[in-house]
Amino acid sequence: MTLGERIALARKQAGLSQEQLGDKLGVSRQAVSKWESDQTNPDVAYVAQMCRLLGVSSDWLLLGEESAQGSAPERCPGCQTIVSGLDQFCPSCGRSLRGERPKGYTVLLKNRPYTDNSVQSDLVRLSKSGIFRAPPLSRELDYRGAEELANSAPVVLGTGLTKEEVYHAWDALGYPTRFLFLQDTDETDPRILEGYPGIDPNNLILSGPKEPMTFGMTVLAVVVGIVAGVLILSFL
C-alpha cells in the first residue's frame, strides 16, 4: 500500500471527503486528490496534522507499519490531545513530546470584565511576538480573534516558556496585571490555575543563577582570608 492509498484509507475511515480533509488542512481538494493518487507527497507539517485529524500514527501513515494501524493514536500526556510522532510539542497545550525536560512557565489570561480594548491589543502583540509555539497564540491574531479569546477567559495562552520568553511576554504587555505568570504544573484547567500564586517576571530574570567563581577568584579569596586572619591575630 502506497502513502497515497494509506491517506485515502484513513480519510474514508474518518468519514471525511477529500474536500472536507482539505478544508481542515487549509489546502484544496485537488491537493488531497494528488496526494492520494501519489502524484505528489504532502509536506511533513501536513502529515503531522493528518495523523492528529485521522487518529493514525505517523509510523503507519508514512511507513505502512501494519502493527501501528490498529493501535490507539498517540496522545499528549498532559491534555490528551491526539498527536503524531512528528510533533515535538503538543499543538494544543505546548507540552514537550520529546521526553522529560525541566518545567517552564505558563501564561494565563485572567477572567475579568474587560470594558476597553486594551486586553485585545495586548493579545495581538503577544501573538506577533513569536514566543508561543502552540495555539491560541502560535499564529497572529486580528482584533476579532483577540476579542473572541478575551471573551473565553480564563484561558491558558502558553506553557513551557523559558524565563527569557516569560520576561519578553511580560515586557510586551500594556496591562500585565490582567495576566498571570506561574510555573508549569500538571493542572490544565484554567479556572483552577487562576487561583494559583503567580510570579513576577521581572524578579524571575533578576534572580537568575549566579556565575561560579573562577580558580583565580577562589585563590584570591583564600589569600584575602589568610591576610585578614593574620591582621586580626596581630591585634590580640
Short mmCIF file of C-alpha atoms in Angstrom, two decimals:
data_model
loop_
_atom_site.label_atom_id
_atom_site.label_comp_id
_atom_site.label_asym_id
_atom_site.label_seq_id
_atom_site.Cartn_x
_atom_site.Cartn_y
_atom_site.Cartn_z
CA MET A 1 0.00 0.00 0.00
CA THR A 2 1.41 3.38 -1.00
CA LEU A 3 1.40 6.58 1.04
CA GLY A 4 -1.46 7.90 -1.09
CA GLU A 5 -3.52 4.77 -0.56
CA ARG A 6 -3.00 4.99 3.22
CA ILE A 7 -4.09 8.64 3.23
CA ALA A 8 -7.24 7.72 1.29
CA LEU A 9 -7.98 4.77 3.61
CA ALA A 10 -7.51 6.82 6.78
CA ARG A 11 -9.63 9.65 5.36
CA LYS A 12 -12.50 7.30 4.49
CA GLN A 13 -12.33 5.58 7.89
CA ALA A 14 -12.63 9.03 9.49
CA GLY A 15 -15.73 9.71 7.37
CA LEU A 16 -14.26 12.71 5.56
CA SER A 17 -14.42 13.66 1.90
CA GLN A 18 -11.36 14.97 0.07
CA GLU A 19 -12.83 18.45 0.25
CA GLN A 20 -13.51 18.20 3.99
CA LEU A 21 -9.98 16.99 4.70
CA GLY A 22 -8.58 19.77 2.54
CA ASP A 23 -10.61 22.37 4.45
CA LYS A 24 -9.29 21.11 7.78
CA LEU A 25 -5.71 21.20 6.48
CA GLY A 26 -6.07 24.51 4.65
CA VAL A 27 -5.41 23.03 1.20
CA SER A 28 -7.56 22.43 -1.87
CA ARG A 29 -9.45 19.22 -2.71
CA GLN A 30 -7.17 18.88 -5.73
CA ALA A 31 -4.11 18.81 -3.47
CA VAL A 32 -5.61 15.96 -1.41
CA SER A 33 -6.51 14.14 -4.62
CA LYS A 34 -2.91 14.39 -5.86
CA TRP A 35 -1.62 13.02 -2.55
CA GLU A 36 -3.99 10.06 -2.68
CA SER A 37 -3.08 9.29 -6.30
CA ASP A 38 0.65 9.54 -5.43
CA GLN A 39 1.19 12.37 -7.91
CA THR A 40 2.69 14.49 -5.13
CA ASN A 41 3.65 13.95 -1.50
CA PRO A 42 2.38 16.12 1.36
CA ASP A 43 4.78 18.22 3.40
CA VAL A 44 5.78 16.89 6.80
CA ALA A 45 3.62 19.54 8.51
CA TYR A 46 0.52 18.25 6.69
CA VAL A 47 1.41 14.66 7.59
CA ALA A 48 1.52 15.59 11.28
CA GLN A 49 -1.86 17.33 11.00
CA MET A 50 -3.40 14.36 9.19
CA CYS A 51 -2.20 11.98 11.89
CA ARG A 52 -3.96 14.08 14.50
CA LEU A 53 -7.13 14.59 12.46
CA LEU A 54 -7.46 10.98 11.30
CA GLY A 55 -6.26 9.33 14.52
CA VAL A 56 -3.45 7.29 12.97
CA SER A 57 0.23 7.03 13.82
CA SER A 58 2.94 8.60 11.69
CA ASP A 59 4.68 5.20 11.51
CA TRP A 60 1.65 3.72 9.81
CA LEU A 61 0.90 6.68 7.54
CA LEU A 62 4.49 7.18 6.36
CA LEU A 63 5.98 3.69 6.58
CA GLY A 64 2.96 1.41 6.37
CA GLU A 65 3.78 -0.46 9.56
CA GLU A 66 0.63 -2.56 9.86
CA SER A 67 1.11 -3.17 13.58
CA ALA A 68 0.66 0.56 14.16
CA GLN A 69 -2.64 0.80 12.28
CA GLY A 70 -4.76 -0.91 14.88
CA SER A 71 -3.10 0.69 17.89
CA ALA A 72 -4.58 3.63 19.73
CA PRO A 73 -3.43 7.02 18.44
CA GLU A 74 -0.70 8.78 20.37
CA ARG A 75 -1.89 11.39 22.83
CA CYS A 76 -0.28 14.24 24.73
CA PRO A 77 0.41 13.06 28.32
CA GLY A 78 -0.80 16.44 29.56
CA CYS A 79 -4.06 17.38 27.79
CA GLN A 80 -4.69 14.06 25.94
CA THR A 81 -4.91 15.74 22.51
CA ILE A 82 -4.13 13.36 19.64
CA VAL A 83 -0.56 13.99 18.45
CA SER A 84 1.72 12.46 15.85
CA GLY A 85 5.23 11.07 16.09
CA LEU A 86 6.41 14.10 14.12
CA ASP A 87 5.28 16.61 16.76
CA GLN A 88 7.93 17.97 19.11
CA PHE A 89 5.35 19.91 21.14
CA CYS A 90 1.66 19.30 21.72
CA PRO A 91 -0.29 21.54 19.29
CA SER A 92 -2.90 22.14 21.98
CA CYS A 93 -1.05 22.81 25.26
CA GLY A 94 2.56 23.18 24.07
CA ARG A 95 3.93 20.38 26.26
CA SER A 96 7.19 18.76 25.11
CA LEU A 97 6.67 15.35 23.49
CA ARG A 98 10.39 14.51 23.42
CA GLY A 99 10.83 13.12 26.91
CA GLU A 100 11.11 14.91 30.21
CA ARG A 101 12.56 18.39 30.40
CA PRO A 102 12.81 20.97 33.17
CA LYS A 103 9.46 22.60 33.77
CA GLY A 104 8.98 26.01 32.24
CA TYR A 105 6.42 28.71 32.82
CA THR A 106 2.76 29.30 31.98
CA VAL A 107 0.98 32.48 30.86
CA LEU A 108 -2.75 32.75 31.57
CA LEU A 109 -5.29 35.45 30.76
CA LYS A 110 -7.39 36.13 33.85
CA ASN A 111 -11.18 36.14 33.85
CA ARG A 112 -12.12 39.79 34.27
CA PRO A 113 -14.81 42.11 32.84
CA TYR A 114 -12.79 43.90 30.17
CA THR A 115 -14.57 47.15 29.37
CA ASP A 116 -11.96 48.62 27.00
CA ASN A 117 -9.87 47.39 24.08
CA SER A 118 -6.54 47.23 25.90
CA VAL A 119 -6.58 43.48 26.55
CA GLN A 120 -7.29 42.81 22.87
CA SER A 121 -4.29 44.97 21.96
CA ASP A 122 -2.12 43.01 24.41
CA LEU A 123 -3.26 39.70 22.92
CA VAL A 124 -2.50 40.90 19.38
CA ARG A 125 1.02 41.94 20.48
CA LEU A 126 1.63 38.59 22.15
CA SER A 127 0.50 36.73 19.03
CA LYS A 128 3.05 38.68 16.98
CA SER A 129 5.90 38.09 19.44
CA GLY A 130 6.90 34.66 18.10
CA ILE A 131 7.19 33.38 21.68
CA PHE A 132 4.26 30.96 21.66
CA ARG A 133 4.63 27.58 19.90
CA ALA A 134 1.04 26.35 20.22
CA PRO A 135 -2.49 27.75 19.91
CA PRO A 136 -4.09 30.11 20.68
CA LEU A 137 -1.14 32.47 20.11
CA SER A 138 1.01 30.45 17.68
CA ARG A 139 -0.47 32.49 14.82
CA GLU A 140 -1.07 36.22 14.54
CA LEU A 141 -4.48 37.35 15.79
CA ASP A 142 -6.56 40.15 14.36
CA TYR A 143 -8.80 42.28 16.59
CA ARG A 144 -11.79 39.94 16.18
CA GLY A 145 -9.73 36.88 17.09
CA ALA A 146 -8.29 38.69 20.12
CA GLU A 147 -11.79 39.69 21.23
CA GLU A 148 -13.04 36.09 20.98
CA LEU A 149 -10.03 34.92 23.01
CA ALA A 150 -10.63 37.58 25.67
CA ASN A 151 -14.27 36.51 25.94
CA SER A 152 -13.16 32.93 26.68
CA ALA A 153 -11.06 33.93 29.72
CA PRO A 154 -9.69 32.47 31.86
CA VAL A 155 -7.57 30.80 29.20
CA VAL A 156 -4.05 29.37 29.12
CA LEU A 157 -2.09 31.25 26.48
CA GLY A 158 1.06 29.15 26.60
CA THR A 159 3.13 26.69 28.63
CA GLY A 160 6.73 25.52 28.64
CA LEU A 161 8.11 29.03 28.25
CA THR A 162 11.66 29.87 29.32
CA LYS A 163 12.49 32.65 31.78
CA GLU A 164 13.53 34.88 28.90
CA GLU A 165 10.32 34.20 26.96
CA VAL A 166 8.20 34.98 30.03
CA TYR A 167 10.08 38.24 30.56
CA HIS A 168 9.65 39.29 26.90
CA ALA A 169 5.95 38.42 27.04
CA TRP A 170 5.53 40.48 30.22
CA ASP A 171 7.52 43.36 28.72
CA ALA A 172 5.22 43.43 25.65
CA LEU A 173 2.08 43.93 27.75
CA GLY A 174 0.47 47.27 28.36
CA TYR A 175 -1.62 45.86 31.25
CA PRO A 176 0.36 42.91 32.72
CA THR A 177 -1.85 42.71 35.83
CA ARG A 178 -4.57 41.17 33.65
CA PHE A 179 -2.29 38.19 33.01
CA LEU A 180 -0.98 35.53 35.37
CA PHE A 181 2.54 34.11 35.13
CA LEU A 182 3.28 30.89 37.01
CA GLN A 183 5.42 27.77 36.91
CA ASP A 184 4.16 24.89 34.78
CA THR A 185 2.09 22.31 36.62
CA ASP A 186 0.20 19.15 35.69
CA GLU A 187 -3.06 21.06 36.16
CA THR A 188 -4.67 22.11 32.85
CA ASP A 189 -7.96 23.69 33.96
CA PRO A 190 -7.51 27.49 33.63
CA ARG A 191 -10.24 28.12 36.22
CA ILE A 192 -8.14 26.27 38.79
CA LEU A 193 -4.84 27.73 37.60
CA GLU A 194 -6.25 31.24 38.02
CA GLY A 195 -6.22 30.68 41.78
CA TYR A 196 -2.53 29.72 41.85
CA PRO A 197 0.05 32.21 43.17
CA GLY A 198 1.79 33.96 40.33
CA ILE A 199 5.37 35.07 39.85
CA ASP A 200 6.88 38.44 38.95
CA PRO A 201 8.63 38.03 35.58
CA ASN A 202 10.92 40.97 36.38
CA ASN A 203 12.19 39.24 39.53
CA LEU A 204 12.42 35.97 37.62
CA ILE A 205 15.10 37.41 35.34
CA LEU A 206 16.93 39.34 38.06
CA SER A 207 17.15 36.27 40.31
CA GLY A 208 18.95 34.06 37.83
CA PRO A 209 21.68 31.64 38.93
CA LYS A 210 24.99 33.18 39.99
CA GLU A 211 28.10 32.53 37.95
CA PRO A 212 30.52 30.10 39.64
CA MET A 213 33.81 31.51 40.95
CA THR A 214 36.84 31.00 38.73
CA PHE A 215 40.02 29.34 40.04
CA GLY A 216 41.79 32.70 40.24
CA MET A 217 38.93 34.25 42.19
CA THR A 218 38.96 31.30 44.59
CA VAL A 219 42.72 31.66 45.22
CA LEU A 220 42.32 35.40 45.75
CA ALA A 221 39.52 34.83 48.27
CA VAL A 222 41.70 32.35 50.20
CA VAL A 223 44.67 34.77 50.27
CA VAL A 224 42.47 37.64 51.45
CA GLY A 225 41.05 35.40 54.17
CA ILE A 226 44.54 34.43 55.38
CA VAL A 227 45.78 38.04 55.43
CA ALA A 228 42.65 39.14 57.30
CA GLY A 229 43.23 36.37 59.87
CA VAL A 230 46.87 37.39 60.38
CA LEU A 231 45.91 41.04 60.90
CA ILE A 232 43.25 40.09 63.44
CA LEU A 233 45.73 37.92 65.41
CA SER A 234 48.33 40.74 65.43
CA PHE A 235 45.95 42.93 67.41
CA LEU A 236 45.19 40.26 70.03
#
